[in-house]
Amino acid sequence: MRAPAGGGTAASAARWTWFAAPAIALVTAVVYARALTNDFVDWDDPSYVTANPLILSPTLAHMGQLLRAVVSNNFHPLTMLTLWMNAAVSGVSSASAFIATNVALHVAATVLVFAFVRALLMGRSWIAPAVAALLFGLHPMHVESVAWVAERKDVLYVTLFLAACCAGLRVFDGASRRWLVTTYALFVLACLAKAMAVVFPLALLLLADWRGAGSKGFRATARRIPLAWWAAFFATSVLFGAIALDVQAGGSLGGLLTRIEPASAVGLAGHITPLMHVEIVAFGFCAYLFKLALPIHLSAFYPYPSVADMNGPLAPMFIGSVACAIVIVTTALILRRRRPAIFFGVMFYTLAVALVLQGLPVGQVIMADRYAYLSSIGPFFMLGIGAEALARRGGATRAMTLALATAAGIACAVLTHAQIAFWHDTQSLWTPVIARYPGASQPYWLRGNWYAKQGRLDAAIGDLETSLRIDPRQPRAIEALGVALGTKGNPGRAMGMFDRAIAMEPNHASYYFNRAVARGSMGDKAGAIKDLHEALRLDPRDRQSATLLRQIEGR
């Protein structure tokens, strides 16, 4: 079993733990209290809450439907169940209760980081767990996972993932079989919260390696989980991974699941060579580490560079990222026995971030702050171990180490407090993104769509037209522009927009509903009825279309 770096006694660590863990939890909660006044944002929040009929009307029947619903190309029924509970208790007129739940889960995850690192070190350390938990709780990269209602899945799955890690360590330490059952149950729940949890069996192997402290020790430790249980862990991982791949590709698991909305994903434009795939992976691997070390210029949106840029002015950065990633992983492997904390930290980071490194580009971003939520624990663990080793030298070195750790926590708290403000509403979220990345199309679309909902039609039309000038292949932005034009009293031009959107995505019910509205305002009753019937064929639950159809037909 691994002893903590620098020695120490479990008794002294336990005394400090009773103070450090609650203090870190309290500070984290206080810093994030600012988020409680934030609103929903028009980015995935409509799919999850504000435009989700199963959440807007939180009946028991709808709760049952959520358990097999695909939302925003994800199957995460446990996450949706917690959102349903928020809606059932507090309604959806305010985001406060939803964000408060996110904050509570983040505080719980922060405490579990402390418990996890302390368990790794056999309870004989408090400084390493405190440093790791302090950085995790207050790091500004984690604001996206906490202050954004739609990222409930992040804080929920990581809380369960860490609890499973703690339970797994109990198994490797010789605890009774019920801890193995608990570990597996927590793993399944984490997968039901977010498919990213499928890496847990690999994390379990890493924990066995840490406890084993050697090849023979690893085998003996790993055998404390029977082979049949290892098979169950990996089979469950494969199952949830297959479900995630199917729904991300637009499927519904052969009709077993129900899609709330049509699938849509846009990748990097242009020809991507095999070398570019490697470069994108390596860039993400290094960029997250850089942002964790120096959390400046954080953004809700990091657009892909163009293929021309990757082959031109940005080529040295991407090639350098490949070299950097190779050096980091190779060094960790070489130091596996001499510096096990480095090996563990790098490998934990690697397995946690591997699935989001965009080797096969999906969406319009090359990275996202939320993807560092779990993976950051690896680097924070290494920093905690380093701080512990320095502090145990005593005297001025110990005082300086604790002062630096405190200063880092204060700096993170200040940056996090400021970062929370960006998530106050849709305008505050996207305006700085547009200022930083004026060539990205999606932020203009999302801000323009929000402007339209606020009745600011001229601003909405300006943003949406800008978005479509940058990238005309956006049916949702085309639809939003059509709605804004129709509301402003230009149904003819709005009709043209809806025609374009339908030509690009003919199976999207809302396009037909909006075209029916435009046709109705132009006196085309027959055309409106035809479109409404098509909208209801595509989505029989579409109440707007059903209501408008009854009105037009005089029923």
mmCIF file of N, CA, C and O in Angstrom, residues 322-356:
data_model
loop_
_atom_site.group_PDB
_atom_site.id
_atom_site.type_symbol
_atom_site.label_atom_id
_atom_site.label_comp_id
_atom_site.label_asym_id
_atom_site.label_seq_id
_atom_site.Cartn_x
_atom_site.Cartn_y
_atom_site.Cartn_z
ATOM 1 N N VAL A 322 1.893 18.119 -30.171
ATOM 2 C CA VAL A 322 2.156 16.681 -30.314
ATOM 3 C C VAL A 322 3.406 16.308 -29.531
ATOM 4 O O VAL A 322 3.418 15.333 -28.761
ATOM 5 N N ALA A 323 4.464 17.088 -29.716
ATOM 6 C CA ALA A 323 5.718 16.811 -29.014
ATOM 7 C C ALA A 323 5.533 16.920 -27.507
ATOM 8 O O ALA A 323 6.018 16.072 -26.739
ATOM 9 N N CYS A 324 4.792 17.960 -27.061
ATOM 10 C CA CYS A 324 4.568 18.164 -25.631
ATOM 11 C C CYS A 324 3.789 17.007 -25.019
ATOM 12 O O CYS A 324 4.136 16.512 -23.937
ATOM 13 N N ALA A 325 2.724 16.581 -25.688
ATOM 14 C CA ALA A 325 1.912 15.470 -25.168
ATOM 15 C C ALA A 325 2.731 14.191 -25.060
ATOM 16 O O ALA A 325 2.629 13.442 -24.074
ATOM 17 N N ILE A 326 3.545 13.925 -26.068
ATOM 18 C CA ILE A 326 4.393 12.721 -26.047
ATOM 19 C C ILE A 326 5.365 12.775 -24.876
ATOM 20 O O ILE A 326 5.562 11.782 -24.156
ATOM 21 N N VAL A 327 5.983 13.932 -24.660
ATOM 22 C CA VAL A 327 6.945 14.074 -23.561
ATOM 23 C C VAL A 327 6.266 13.863 -22.213
ATOM 24 O O VAL A 327 6.793 13.159 -21.335
ATOM 25 N N ILE A 328 5.061 14.440 -22.021
ATOM 26 C CA ILE A 328 4.363 14.324 -20.733
ATOM 27 C C ILE A 328 4.021 12.864 -20.427
ATOM 28 O O ILE A 328 4.305 12.354 -19.332
ATOM 29 N N VAL A 329 3.420 12.180 -21.396
ATOM 30 C CA VAL A 329 3.002 10.798 -21.151
ATOM 31 C C VAL A 329 4.210 9.876 -21.008
ATOM 32 O O VAL A 329 4.241 9.008 -20.120
ATOM 33 N N THR A 330 5.210 10.055 -21.845
ATOM 34 C CA THR A 330 6.409 9.211 -21.775
ATOM 35 C C THR A 330 7.121 9.395 -20.441
ATOM 36 O O THR A 330 7.555 8.412 -19.809
ATOM 37 N N THR A 331 7.243 10.638 -19.998
ATOM 38 C CA THR A 331 7.884 10.903 -18.710
ATOM 39 C C THR A 331 7.139 10.231 -17.575
ATOM 40 O O THR A 331 7.746 9.633 -16.666
ATOM 41 N N ALA A 332 5.816 10.297 -17.612
ATOM 42 C CA ALA A 332 5.010 9.656 -16.565
ATOM 43 C C ALA A 332 5.230 8.149 -16.551
ATOM 44 O O ALA A 332 5.349 7.541 -15.479
ATOM 45 N N LEU A 333 5.300 7.540 -17.729
ATOM 46 C CA LEU A 333 5.521 6.096 -17.802
ATOM 47 C C LEU A 333 6.892 5.720 -17.254
ATOM 48 O O LEU A 333 7.043 4.727 -16.534
ATOM 49 N N ILE A 334 7.901 6.519 -17.583
ATOM 50 C CA ILE A 334 9.257 6.244 -17.099
ATOM 51 C C ILE A 334 9.330 6.360 -15.580
ATOM 52 O O ILE A 334 10.025 5.587 -14.906
ATOM 53 N N LEU A 335 8.584 7.308 -15.034
ATOM 54 C CA LEU A 335 8.631 7.568 -13.596
ATOM 55 C C LEU A 335 7.608 6.760 -12.809
ATOM 56 O O LEU A 335 7.362 7.054 -11.637
ATOM 57 N N ARG A 336 7.016 5.760 -13.428
ATOM 58 C CA ARG A 336 5.921 5.012 -12.792
ATOM 59 C C ARG A 336 6.303 4.516 -11.394
ATOM 60 O O ARG A 336 5.490 4.603 -10.467
ATOM 61 N N ARG A 337 7.506 3.984 -11.221
ATOM 62 C CA ARG A 337 7.898 3.439 -9.922
ATOM 63 C C ARG A 337 8.654 4.443 -9.068
ATOM 64 O O ARG A 337 8.477 4.492 -7.857
ATOM 65 N N ARG A 338 9.479 5.292 -9.681
ATOM 66 C CA ARG A 338 10.266 6.240 -8.886
ATOM 67 C C ARG A 338 9.422 7.412 -8.394
ATOM 68 O O ARG A 338 9.650 7.932 -7.305
ATOM 69 N N ARG A 339 8.478 7.880 -9.206
ATOM 70 C CA ARG A 339 7.605 8.995 -8.840
ATOM 71 C C ARG A 339 6.163 8.598 -9.137
ATOM 72 O O ARG A 339 5.531 9.094 -10.059
ATOM 73 N N PRO A 340 5.629 7.697 -8.319
ATOM 74 C CA PRO A 340 4.284 7.169 -8.609
ATOM 75 C C PRO A 340 3.191 8.233 -8.630
ATOM 76 O O PRO A 340 2.203 8.096 -9.335
ATOM 77 N N ALA A 341 3.365 9.309 -7.863
ATOM 78 C CA ALA A 341 2.340 10.363 -7.853
ATOM 79 C C ALA A 341 2.250 11.036 -9.222
ATOM 80 O O ALA A 341 1.155 11.413 -9.663
ATOM 81 N N ILE A 342 3.392 11.211 -9.888
ATOM 82 C CA ILE A 342 3.378 11.804 -11.223
ATOM 83 C C ILE A 342 2.682 10.869 -12.200
ATOM 84 O O ILE A 342 1.837 11.300 -13.005
ATOM 85 N N PHE A 343 3.009 9.592 -12.126
ATOM 86 C CA PHE A 343 2.365 8.612 -13.008
ATOM 87 C C PHE A 343 0.862 8.594 -12.779
ATOM 88 O O PHE A 343 0.072 8.669 -13.735
ATOM 89 N N PHE A 344 0.450 8.535 -11.522
ATOM 90 C CA PHE A 344 -0.979 8.464 -11.223
ATOM 91 C C PHE A 344 -1.688 9.724 -11.701
ATOM 92 O O PHE A 344 -2.744 9.657 -12.340
ATOM 93 N N GLY A 345 -1.116 10.885 -11.404
ATOM 94 C CA GLY A 345 -1.766 12.137 -11.784
ATOM 95 C C GLY A 345 -1.904 12.292 -13.281
ATOM 96 O O GLY A 345 -2.967 12.678 -13.785
ATOM 97 N N VAL A 346 -0.842 11.991 -14.024
ATOM 98 C CA VAL A 346 -0.885 12.119 -15.487
ATOM 99 C C VAL A 346 -1.854 11.105 -16.085
ATOM 100 O O VAL A 346 -2.632 11.425 -16.995
ATOM 101 N N MET A 347 -1.833 9.873 -15.579
ATOM 102 C CA MET A 347 -2.715 8.850 -16.142
ATOM 103 C C MET A 347 -4.181 9.129 -15.810
ATOM 104 O O MET A 347 -5.067 8.906 -16.638
ATOM 105 N N PHE A 348 -4.448 9.621 -14.605
ATOM 106 C CA PHE A 348 -5.838 9.964 -14.260
ATOM 107 C C PHE A 348 -6.333 11.078 -15.172
ATOM 108 O O PHE A 348 -7.446 11.013 -15.709
ATOM 109 N N TYR A 349 -5.497 12.099 -15.368
ATOM 110 C CA TYR A 349 -5.855 13.191 -16.268
ATOM 111 C C TYR A 349 -6.097 12.655 -17.674
ATOM 112 O O TYR A 349 -7.095 13.009 -18.325
ATOM 113 N N THR A 350 -5.217 11.791 -18.144
ATOM 114 C CA THR A 350 -5.295 11.292 -19.519
ATOM 115 C C THR A 350 -6.560 10.486 -19.763
ATOM 116 O O THR A 350 -7.266 10.696 -20.759
ATOM 117 N N LEU A 351 -6.866 9.561 -18.858
ATOM 118 C CA LEU A 351 -8.055 8.720 -19.096
ATOM 119 C C LEU A 351 -9.341 9.536 -18.954
ATOM 120 O O LEU A 351 -10.331 9.265 -19.635
ATOM 121 N N ALA A 352 -9.322 10.576 -18.095
ATOM 122 C CA ALA A 352 -10.528 11.370 -17.903
ATOM 123 C C ALA A 352 -10.776 12.335 -19.059
ATOM 124 O O ALA A 352 -11.923 12.668 -19.354
ATOM 125 N N VAL A 353 -9.705 12.780 -19.733
ATOM 126 C CA VAL A 353 -9.860 13.763 -20.806
ATOM 127 C C VAL A 353 -9.880 13.112 -22.189
ATOM 128 O O VAL A 353 -10.255 13.748 -23.177
ATOM 129 N N ALA A 354 -9.503 11.846 -22.268
ATOM 130 C CA ALA A 354 -9.296 11.202 -23.572
ATOM 131 C C ALA A 354 -10.526 11.242 -24.477
ATOM 132 O O ALA A 354 -10.407 11.452 -25.687
ATOM 133 N N LEU A 355 -11.716 11.066 -23.907
ATOM 134 C CA LEU A 355 -12.918 10.961 -24.729
ATOM 135 C C LEU A 355 -13.390 12.298 -25.292
ATOM 136 O O LEU A 355 -14.272 12.313 -26.160
ATOM 137 N N VAL A 356 -12.812 13.406 -24.838
ATOM 138 C CA VAL A 356 -13.288 14.725 -25.300
ATOM 139 C C VAL A 356 -12.208 15.488 -26.054
ATOM 140 O O VAL A 356 -12.297 16.707 -26.213
#
